[in-house]
């Protein structure tokens, strides 16, 4: 089993758990950083605001990346609720992380834009419950400079430790209880950004 049945997703559509004002993204950290963030509902001073950080609206893509929270250094999985306004700002000011012919017109233009951009968009194959590739892609959004600082200190509404959820879903998958596992997945639905979204051709 993959995702719950429904319309075929768009090839490069954003799917996320969202409300009228917020959107949830996922990250995984060491317990020494993740647990204080979840406890306080914000990122601690130890969170490096001068480094690029990648946020993922797809829970299952995060599970693929962190191995259900079992990979070293990624044992604490966080659900970070941020403002839609901040997320849309990052998208509108982002550039594709890899050059795509014709988007923008040439490689030199892309490189100039990338150097100035505070955010980077990457489209990676979405994953199913068994972390196999699906025939459509999910968004990763890399934040640096102004975007990373605003993410940590302005856009963040709440931070939750969802490691127990990740471990429970993984346990059910290993037991072959895919339908029960699927019912526990966050309710991700198509998200329409307010402005520009860099996409692959």
JSON list of C-alpha atoms in Angstrom, two decimals:
[
{"chain": "A", "resi": 1, "resn": "UNK", "atom": "CA", "xyz": [0.00, 0.00, 0.00]},
{"chain": "A", "resi": 2, "resn": "UNK", "atom": "CA", "xyz": [1.19, 3.54, -0.71]},
{"chain": "A", "resi": 3, "resn": "UNK", "atom": "CA", "xyz": [-0.83, 6.64, -0.02]},
{"chain": "A", "resi": 4, "resn": "UNK", "atom": "CA", "xyz": [-4.56, 6.43, 0.72]},
{"chain": "A", "resi": 5, "resn": "UNK", "atom": "CA", "xyz": [-6.63, 6.17, -2.47]},
{"chain": "A", "resi": 6, "resn": "UNK", "atom": "CA", "xyz": [-7.52, 9.41, -4.19]},
{"chain": "A", "resi": 7, "resn": "UNK", "atom": "CA", "xyz": [-6.84, 11.53, -7.27]},
{"chain": "A", "resi": 8, "resn": "UNK", "atom": "CA", "xyz": [-3.44, 11.17, -8.88]},
{"chain": "A", "resi": 9, "resn": "UNK", "atom": "CA", "xyz": [-1.19, 13.85, -7.32]},
{"chain": "A", "resi": 10, "resn": "UNK", "atom": "CA", "xyz": [0.40, 16.53, -9.45]},
{"chain": "A", "resi": 11, "resn": "UNK", "atom": "CA", "xyz": [3.95, 15.75, -10.52]},
{"chain": "A", "resi": 12, "resn": "UNK", "atom": "CA", "xyz": [5.37, 18.75, -8.66]},
{"chain": "A", "resi": 13, "resn": "UNK", "atom": "CA", "xyz": [2.54, 19.66, -6.33]},
{"chain": "A", "resi": 14, "resn": "UNK", "atom": "CA", "xyz": [3.03, 20.62, -2.69]},
{"chain": "A", "resi": 15, "resn": "UNK", "atom": "CA", "xyz": [1.18, 18.34, -0.27]},
{"chain": "A", "resi": 16, "resn": "UNK", "atom": "CA", "xyz": [1.18, 19.28, 3.39]},
{"chain": "A", "resi": 17, "resn": "UNK", "atom": "CA", "xyz": [-0.70, 19.34, 6.65]},
{"chain": "A", "resi": 18, "resn": "UNK", "atom": "CA", "xyz": [-1.99, 22.91, 6.72]},
{"chain": "A", "resi": 19, "resn": "UNK", "atom": "CA", "xyz": [-4.63, 25.28, 8.08]},
{"chain": "A", "resi": 20, "resn": "UNK", "atom": "CA", "xyz": [-5.82, 28.66, 6.89]},
{"chain": "A", "resi": 21, "resn": "UNK", "atom": "CA", "xyz": [-2.79, 30.31, 8.52]},
{"chain": "A", "resi": 22, "resn": "UNK", "atom": "CA", "xyz": [-0.12, 27.64, 9.05]},
{"chain": "A", "resi": 23, "resn": "UNK", "atom": "CA", "xyz": [1.69, 24.75, 7.38]},
{"chain": "A", "resi": 24, "resn": "UNK", "atom": "CA", "xyz": [3.58, 21.88, 9.04]},
{"chain": "A", "resi": 25, "resn": "UNK", "atom": "CA", "xyz": [7.06, 20.84, 7.97]},
{"chain": "A", "resi": 26, "resn": "UNK", "atom": "CA", "xyz": [9.34, 18.12, 9.33]},
{"chain": "A", "resi": 27, "resn": "UNK", "atom": "CA", "xyz": [12.95, 17.99, 10.43]},
{"chain": "A", "resi": 28, "resn": "UNK", "atom": "CA", "xyz": [15.04, 15.52, 12.43]},
{"chain": "A", "resi": 29, "resn": "UNK", "atom": "CA", "xyz": [17.79, 16.36, 14.91]},
{"chain": "A", "resi": 30, "resn": "UNK", "atom": "CA", "xyz": [19.87, 14.93, 17.70]},
{"chain": "A", "resi": 31, "resn": "UNK", "atom": "CA", "xyz": [17.95, 14.70, 21.00]},
{"chain": "A", "resi": 32, "resn": "UNK", "atom": "CA", "xyz": [20.20, 17.40, 22.48]},
{"chain": "A", "resi": 33, "resn": "UNK", "atom": "CA", "xyz": [18.74, 19.89, 20.01]},
{"chain": "A", "resi": 34, "resn": "UNK", "atom": "CA", "xyz": [15.36, 18.43, 19.11]},
{"chain": "A", "resi": 35, "resn": "UNK", "atom": "CA", "xyz": [14.07, 17.81, 22.61]},
{"chain": "A", "resi": 36, "resn": "UNK", "atom": "CA", "xyz": [14.68, 21.39, 23.88]},
{"chain": "A", "resi": 37, "resn": "UNK", "atom": "CA", "xyz": [13.03, 22.75, 20.71]},
{"chain": "A", "resi": 38, "resn": "UNK", "atom": "CA", "xyz": [9.94, 20.62, 21.31]},
{"chain": "A", "resi": 39, "resn": "UNK", "atom": "CA", "xyz": [9.89, 21.44, 25.02]},
{"chain": "A", "resi": 40, "resn": "UNK", "atom": "CA", "xyz": [10.08, 25.21, 24.48]},
{"chain": "A", "resi": 41, "resn": "UNK", "atom": "CA", "xyz": [8.16, 25.39, 21.19]},
{"chain": "A", "resi": 42, "resn": "UNK", "atom": "CA", "xyz": [11.01, 27.24, 19.51]},
{"chain": "A", "resi": 43, "resn": "UNK", "atom": "CA", "xyz": [14.55, 26.61, 18.34]},
{"chain": "A", "resi": 44, "resn": "UNK", "atom": "CA", "xyz": [17.22, 27.08, 21.03]},
{"chain": "A", "resi": 45, "resn": "UNK", "atom": "CA", "xyz": [20.26, 29.36, 20.64]},
{"chain": "A", "resi": 46, "resn": "UNK", "atom": "CA", "xyz": [22.32, 26.26, 19.75]},
{"chain": "A", "resi": 47, "resn": "UNK", "atom": "CA", "xyz": [20.33, 25.97, 16.50]},
{"chain": "A", "resi": 48, "resn": "UNK", "atom": "CA", "xyz": [22.71, 27.45, 13.93]},
{"chain": "A", "resi": 49, "resn": "UNK", "atom": "CA", "xyz": [20.92, 30.28, 12.20]},
{"chain": "A", "resi": 50, "resn": "UNK", "atom": "CA", "xyz": [23.83, 30.92, 9.82]},
{"chain": "A", "resi": 51, "resn": "UNK", "atom": "CA", "xyz": [23.62, 27.48, 8.17]},
{"chain": "A", "resi": 52, "resn": "UNK", "atom": "CA", "xyz": [21.26, 26.13, 5.54]},
{"chain": "A", "resi": 53, "resn": "UNK", "atom": "CA", "xyz": [18.42, 24.04, 6.92]},
{"chain": "A", "resi": 54, "resn": "UNK", "atom": "CA", "xyz": [16.07, 21.85, 4.88]},
{"chain": "A", "resi": 55, "resn": "UNK", "atom": "CA", "xyz": [12.38, 21.61, 5.71]},
{"chain": "A", "resi": 56, "resn": "UNK", "atom": "CA", "xyz": [10.04, 18.96, 4.31]},
{"chain": "A", "resi": 57, "resn": "UNK", "atom": "CA", "xyz": [6.23, 19.16, 4.18]},
{"chain": "A", "resi": 58, "resn": "UNK", "atom": "CA", "xyz": [6.05, 15.41, 3.46]},
{"chain": "A", "resi": 59, "resn": "UNK", "atom": "CA", "xyz": [6.06, 13.21, 6.56]},
{"chain": "A", "resi": 60, "resn": "UNK", "atom": "CA", "xyz": [6.97, 10.07, 4.61]},
{"chain": "A", "resi": 61, "resn": "UNK", "atom": "CA", "xyz": [9.81, 11.80, 2.79]},
{"chain": "A", "resi": 62, "resn": "UNK", "atom": "CA", "xyz": [11.14, 12.80, 6.20]},
{"chain": "A", "resi": 63, "resn": "UNK", "atom": "CA", "xyz": [10.85, 9.18, 7.30]},
{"chain": "A", "resi": 64, "resn": "UNK", "atom": "CA", "xyz": [12.88, 8.15, 4.27]},
{"chain": "A", "resi": 65, "resn": "UNK", "atom": "CA", "xyz": [15.53, 10.75, 5.09]},
{"chain": "A", "resi": 66, "resn": "UNK", "atom": "CA", "xyz": [15.83, 9.95, 8.80]},
{"chain": "A", "resi": 67, "resn": "UNK", "atom": "CA", "xyz": [15.05, 6.21, 8.66]},
{"chain": "A", "resi": 68, "resn": "UNK", "atom": "CA", "xyz": [12.00, 6.55, 10.92]},
{"chain": "A", "resi": 69, "resn": "UNK", "atom": "CA", "xyz": [14.14, 8.46, 13.41]},
{"chain": "A", "resi": 70, "resn": "UNK", "atom": "CA", "xyz": [16.68, 5.66, 13.72]},
{"chain": "A", "resi": 71, "resn": "UNK", "atom": "CA", "xyz": [19.60, 7.25, 11.86]},
{"chain": "A", "resi": 72, "resn": "UNK", "atom": "CA", "xyz": [22.40, 8.63, 13.99]},
{"chain": "A", "resi": 73, "resn": "UNK", "atom": "CA", "xyz": [21.99, 12.35, 14.57]},
{"chain": "A", "resi": 74, "resn": "UNK", "atom": "CA", "xyz": [18.33, 12.26, 13.48]},
{"chain": "A", "resi": 75, "resn": "UNK", "atom": "CA", "xyz": [16.74, 10.46, 16.41]},
{"chain": "A", "resi": 76, "resn": "UNK", "atom": "CA", "xyz": [14.26, 13.23, 17.27]},
{"chain": "A", "resi": 77, "resn": "UNK", "atom": "CA", "xyz": [11.67, 13.97, 14.59]},
{"chain": "A", "resi": 78, "resn": "UNK", "atom": "CA", "xyz": [10.04, 17.37, 14.83]},
{"chain": "A", "resi": 79, "resn": "UNK", "atom": "CA", "xyz": [6.81, 18.67, 13.34]},
{"chain": "A", "resi": 80, "resn": "UNK", "atom": "CA", "xyz": [7.32, 22.40, 12.99]},
{"chain": "A", "resi": 81, "resn": "UNK", "atom": "CA", "xyz": [4.21, 24.47, 12.39]},
{"chain": "A", "resi": 82, "resn": "UNK", "atom": "CA", "xyz": [5.08, 27.69, 10.58]},
{"chain": "A", "resi": 83, "resn": "UNK", "atom": "CA", "xyz": [3.11, 30.56, 9.12]},
{"chain": "A", "resi": 84, "resn": "UNK", "atom": "CA", "xyz": [1.86, 30.21, 5.58]},
{"chain": "A", "resi": 85, "resn": "UNK", "atom": "CA", "xyz": [3.03, 33.76, 5.01]},
{"chain": "A", "resi": 86, "resn": "UNK", "atom": "CA", "xyz": [6.60, 32.78, 5.86]},
{"chain": "A", "resi": 87, "resn": "UNK", "atom": "CA", "xyz": [6.50, 29.60, 3.81]},
{"chain": "A", "resi": 88, "resn": "UNK", "atom": "CA", "xyz": [5.12, 31.44, 0.80]},
{"chain": "A", "resi": 89, "resn": "UNK", "atom": "CA", "xyz": [7.75, 34.16, 1.16]},
{"chain": "A", "resi": 90, "resn": "UNK", "atom": "CA", "xyz": [10.50, 31.53, 1.12]},
{"chain": "A", "resi": 91, "resn": "UNK", "atom": "CA", "xyz": [9.03, 29.90, -2.00]},
{"chain": "A", "resi": 92, "resn": "UNK", "atom": "CA", "xyz": [8.65, 33.23, -3.79]},
{"chain": "A", "resi": 93, "resn": "UNK", "atom": "CA", "xyz": [12.30, 34.06, -3.07]},
{"chain": "A", "resi": 94, "resn": "UNK", "atom": "CA", "xyz": [13.67, 30.59, -3.85]},
{"chain": "A", "resi": 95, "resn": "UNK", "atom": "CA", "xyz": [15.63, 29.20, -6.77]},
{"chain": "A", "resi": 96, "resn": "UNK", "atom": "CA", "xyz": [15.85, 25.60, -7.93]},
{"chain": "A", "resi": 97, "resn": "UNK", "atom": "CA", "xyz": [18.73, 23.80, -6.20]},
{"chain": "A", "resi": 98, "resn": "UNK", "atom": "CA", "xyz": [19.87, 22.23, -9.49]},
{"chain": "A", "resi": 99, "resn": "UNK", "atom": "CA", "xyz": [19.99, 23.77, -12.94]},
{"chain": "A", "resi": 100, "resn": "UNK", "atom": "CA", "xyz": [17.06, 22.88, -15.18]},
{"chain": "A", "resi": 101, "resn": "UNK", "atom": "CA", "xyz": [17.56, 23.71, -18.84]},
{"chain": "A", "resi": 102, "resn": "UNK", "atom": "CA", "xyz": [15.46, 26.73, -19.76]},
{"chain": "A", "resi": 103, "resn": "UNK", "atom": "CA", "xyz": [14.49, 27.51, -16.13]},
{"chain": "A", "resi": 104, "resn": "UNK", "atom": "CA", "xyz": [15.87, 30.23, -16.00]},
{"chain": "A", "resi": 105, "resn": "UNK", "atom": "CA", "xyz": [17.09, 30.84, -19.57]},
{"chain": "A", "resi": 106, "resn": "UNK", "atom": "CA", "xyz": [20.68, 29.68, -19.02]},
{"chain": "A", "resi": 107, "resn": "UNK", "atom": "CA", "xyz": [23.03, 28.22, -16.42]},
{"chain": "A", "resi": 108, "resn": "UNK", "atom": "CA", "xyz": [24.81, 31.52, -15.76]},
{"chain": "A", "resi": 109, "resn": "UNK", "atom": "CA", "xyz": [21.51, 33.25, -14.94]},
{"chain": "A", "resi": 110, "resn": "UNK", "atom": "CA", "xyz": [20.56, 30.38, -12.64]},
{"chain": "A", "resi": 111, "resn": "UNK", "atom": "CA", "xyz": [23.90, 30.58, -10.81]},
{"chain": "A", "resi": 112, "resn": "UNK", "atom": "CA", "xyz": [23.54, 34.33, -10.27]},
{"chain": "A", "resi": 113, "resn": "UNK", "atom": "CA", "xyz": [20.03, 33.93, -8.93]},
{"chain": "A", "resi": 114, "resn": "UNK", "atom": "CA", "xyz": [21.02, 30.98, -6.73]},
{"chain": "A", "resi": 115, "resn": "UNK", "atom": "CA", "xyz": [23.81, 32.96, -5.07]},
{"chain": "A", "resi": 116, "resn": "UNK", "atom": "CA", "xyz": [21.35, 35.69, -4.08]},
{"chain": "A", "resi": 117, "resn": "UNK", "atom": "CA", "xyz": [18.42, 33.47, -3.15]},
{"chain": "A", "resi": 118, "resn": "UNK", "atom": "CA", "xyz": [17.72, 32.92, 0.58]},
{"chain": "A", "resi": 119, "resn": "UNK", "atom": "CA", "xyz": [15.92, 29.66, -0.23]},
{"chain": "A", "resi": 120, "resn": "UNK", "atom": "CA", "xyz": [16.34, 26.64, -2.53]},
{"chain": "A", "resi": 121, "resn": "UNK", "atom": "CA", "xyz": [13.69, 24.32, -3.91]},
{"chain": "A", "resi": 122, "resn": "UNK", "atom": "CA", "xyz": [14.38, 20.65, -4.53]},
{"chain": "A", "resi": 123, "resn": "UNK", "atom": "CA", "xyz": [11.88, 18.16, -5.92]},
{"chain": "A", "resi": 124, "resn": "UNK", "atom": "CA", "xyz": [12.52, 14.59, -4.77]},
{"chain": "A", "resi": 125, "resn": "UNK", "atom": "CA", "xyz": [10.53, 11.41, -5.42]},
{"chain": "A", "resi": 126, "resn": "UNK", "atom": "CA", "xyz": [7.78, 11.00, -2.83]},
{"chain": "A", "resi": 127, "resn": "UNK", "atom": "CA", "xyz": [7.80, 7.79, -0.77]},
{"chain": "A", "resi": 128, "resn": "UNK", "atom": "CA", "xyz": [5.20, 5.25, 0.25]},
{"chain": "A", "resi": 129, "resn": "UNK", "atom": "CA", "xyz": [4.81, 3.53, 3.62]},
{"chain": "A", "resi": 130, "resn": "UNK", "atom": "CA", "xyz": [7.66, 1.18, 2.75]},
{"chain": "A", "resi": 131, "resn": "UNK", "atom": "CA", "xyz": [9.77, 4.19, 1.69]},
{"chain": "A", "resi": 132, "resn": "UNK", "atom": "CA", "xyz": [9.72, 3.11, -1.95]},
{"chain": "A", "resi": 133, "resn": "UNK", "atom": "CA", "xyz": [9.75, 5.78, -4.65]},
{"chain": "A", "resi": 134, "resn": "UNK", "atom": "CA", "xyz": [6.43, 7.01, -6.01]},
{"chain": "A", "resi": 135, "resn": "UNK", "atom": "CA", "xyz": [5.97, 8.45, -9.54]},
{"chain": "A", "resi": 136, "resn": "UNK", "atom": "CA", "xyz": [5.54, 12.02, -8.32]},
{"chain": "A", "resi": 137, "resn": "UNK", "atom": "CA", "xyz": [7.73, 14.38, -6.38]},
{"chain": "A", "resi": 138, "resn": "UNK", "atom": "CA", "xyz": [7.69, 16.16, -3.03]},
{"chain": "A", "resi": 139, "resn": "UNK", "atom": "CA", "xyz": [9.12, 19.50, -2.11]},
{"chain": "A", "resi": 140, "resn": "UNK", "atom": "CA", "xyz": [12.18, 20.10, 0.00]},
{"chain": "A", "resi": 141, "resn": "UNK", "atom": "CA", "xyz": [12.86, 23.71, 0.86]},
{"chain": "A", "resi": 142, "resn": "UNK", "atom": "CA", "xyz": [16.36, 24.79, 1.86]},
{"chain": "A", "resi": 143, "resn": "UNK", "atom": "CA", "xyz": [16.58, 27.95, 3.97]},
{"chain": "A", "resi": 144, "resn": "UNK", "atom": "CA", "xyz": [19.70, 30.03, 4.48]},
{"chain": "A", "resi": 145, "resn": "UNK", "atom": "CA", "xyz": [20.61, 33.53, 5.58]},
{"chain": "A", "resi": 146, "resn": "UNK", "atom": "CA", "xyz": [17.54, 35.69, 6.11]},
{"chain": "A", "resi": 147, "resn": "UNK", "atom": "CA", "xyz": [15.16, 32.80, 5.45]},
{"chain": "A", "resi": 148, "resn": "UNK", "atom": "CA", "xyz": [16.77, 30.53, 8.08]},
{"chain": "A", "resi": 149, "resn": "UNK", "atom": "CA", "xyz": [16.74, 33.27, 10.70]},
{"chain": "A", "resi": 150, "resn": "UNK", "atom": "CA", "xyz": [13.14, 34.19, 10.01]},
{"chain": "A", "resi": 151, "resn": "UNK", "atom": "CA", "xyz": [12.12, 30.52, 10.07]},
{"chain": "A", "resi": 152, "resn": "UNK", "atom": "CA", "xyz": [13.60, 30.01, 13.51]},
{"chain": "A", "resi": 153, "resn": "UNK", "atom": "CA", "xyz": [12.64, 33.30, 15.11]},
{"chain": "A", "resi": 154, "resn": "UNK", "atom": "CA", "xyz": [9.58, 34.66, 13.28]},
{"chain": "A", "resi": 155, "resn": "UNK", "atom": "CA", "xyz": [7.67, 32.01, 11.33]},
{"chain": "A", "resi": 156, "resn": "UNK", "atom": "CA", "xyz": [7.66, 29.17, 13.86]},
{"chain": "A", "resi": 157, "resn": "UNK", "atom": "CA", "xyz": [4.31, 28.82, 15.60]},
{"chain": "A", "resi": 158, "resn": "UNK", "atom": "CA", "xyz": [4.90, 25.50, 17.40]},
{"chain": "A", "resi": 159, "resn": "UNK", "atom": "CA", "xyz": [7.36, 22.61, 17.57]},
{"chain": "A", "resi": 160, "resn": "UNK", "atom": "CA", "xyz": [6.22, 19.09, 18.43]},
{"chain": "A", "resi": 161, "resn": "UNK", "atom": "CA", "xyz": [8.19, 15.90, 18.98]},
{"chain": "A", "resi": 162, "resn": "UNK", "atom": "CA", "xyz": [6.55, 13.34, 16.67]},
{"chain": "A", "resi": 163, "resn": "UNK", "atom": "CA", "xyz": [9.18, 10.64, 17.17]},
{"chain": "A", "resi": 164, "resn": "UNK", "atom": "CA", "xyz": [6.69, 8.35, 18.98]},
{"chain": "A", "resi": 165, "resn": "UNK", "atom": "CA", "xyz": [4.33, 8.65, 15.99]},
{"chain": "A", "resi": 166, "resn": "UNK", "atom": "CA", "xyz": [7.15, 7.82, 13.57]},
{"chain": "A", "resi": 167, "resn": "UNK", "atom": "CA", "xyz": [8.16, 4.78, 15.60]},
{"chain": "A", "resi": 168, "resn": "UNK", "atom": "CA", "xyz": [4.57, 3.55, 15.90]},
{"chain": "A", "resi": 169, "resn": "UNK", "atom": "CA", "xyz": [3.90, 3.82, 12.16]},
{"chain": "A", "resi": 170, "resn": "UNK", "atom": "CA", "xyz": [7.19, 2.06, 11.45]},
{"chain": "A", "resi": 171, "resn": "UNK", "atom": "CA", "xyz": [6.26, -0.73, 13.86]},
{"chain": "A", "resi": 172, "resn": "UNK", "atom": "CA", "xyz": [2.91, -1.24, 12.14]},
{"chain": "A", "resi": 173, "resn": "UNK", "atom": "CA", "xyz": [4.55, -1.30, 8.70]},
{"chain": "A", "resi": 174, "resn": "UNK", "atom": "CA", "xyz": [7.01, -3.94, 9.88]},
{"chain": "A", "resi": 175, "resn": "UNK", "atom": "CA", "xyz": [4.06, -6.00, 11.17]},
{"chain": "A", "resi": 176, "resn": "UNK", "atom": "CA", "xyz": [2.35, -5.75, 7.79]},
{"chain": "A", "resi": 177, "resn": "UNK", "atom": "CA", "xyz": [-0.48, -3.59, 9.16]},
{"chain": "A", "resi": 178, "resn": "UNK", "atom": "CA", "xyz": [-0.30, -1.06, 6.33]},
{"chain": "A", "resi": 179, "resn": "UNK", "atom": "CA", "xyz": [-3.92, 0.09, 6.57]},
{"chain": "A", "resi": 180, "resn": "UNK", "atom": "CA", "xyz": [-3.62, 0.83, 10.28]},
{"chain": "A", "resi": 181, "resn": "UNK", "atom": "CA", "xyz": [-0.30, 2.59, 9.68]},
{"chain": "A", "resi": 182, "resn": "UNK", "atom": "CA", "xyz": [-1.79, 4.70, 6.89]},
{"chain": "A", "resi": 183, "resn": "UNK", "atom": "CA", "xyz": [-4.56, 5.90, 9.19]},
{"chain": "A", "resi": 184, "resn": "UNK", "atom": "CA", "xyz": [-1.94, 7.41, 11.49]},
{"chain": "A", "resi": 185, "resn": "UNK", "atom": "CA", "xyz": [-0.27, 9.47, 8.77]},
{"chain": "A", "resi": 186, "resn": "UNK", "atom": "CA", "xyz": [-0.67, 13.26, 8.97]},
{"chain": "A", "resi": 187, "resn": "UNK", "atom": "CA", "xyz": [-3.50, 14.46, 6.74]},
{"chain": "A", "resi": 188, "resn": "UNK", "atom": "CA", "xyz": [-1.48, 16.01, 3.94]},
{"chain": "A", "resi": 189, "resn": "UNK", "atom": "CA", "xyz": [-3.53, 17.65, 1.18]},
{"chain": "A", "resi": 190, "resn": "UNK", "atom": "CA", "xyz": [-2.62, 19.81, -1.83]},
{"chain": "A", "resi": 191, "resn": "UNK", "atom": "CA", "xyz": [-1.31, 23.21, -0.85]},
{"chain": "A", "resi": 192, "resn": "UNK", "atom": "CA", "xyz": [-1.67, 26.29, -3.02]},
{"chain": "A", "resi": 193, "resn": "UNK", "atom": "CA", "xyz": [1.05, 28.86, -2.45]},
{"chain": "A", "resi": 194, "resn": "UNK", "atom": "CA", "xyz": [0.17, 32.53, -2.64]},
{"chain": "A", "resi": 195, "resn": "UNK", "atom": "CA", "xyz": [2.83, 33.27, -5.23]},
{"chain": "A", "resi": 196, "resn": "UNK", "atom": "CA", "xyz": [5.65, 31.82, -7.29]},
{"chain": "A", "resi": 197, "resn": "UNK", "atom": "CA", "xyz": [6.86, 28.23, -6.83]},
{"chain": "A", "resi": 198, "resn": "UNK", "atom": "CA", "xyz": [10.03, 27.16, -8.72]},
{"chain": "A", "resi": 199, "resn": "UNK", "atom": "CA", "xyz": [9.29, 23.91, -10.54]},
{"chain": "A", "resi": 200, "resn": "UNK", "atom": "CA", "xyz": [11.07, 21.47, -12.78]},
{"chain": "A", "resi": 201, "resn": "UNK", "atom": "CA", "xyz": [9.94, 21.21, -16.39]}
]
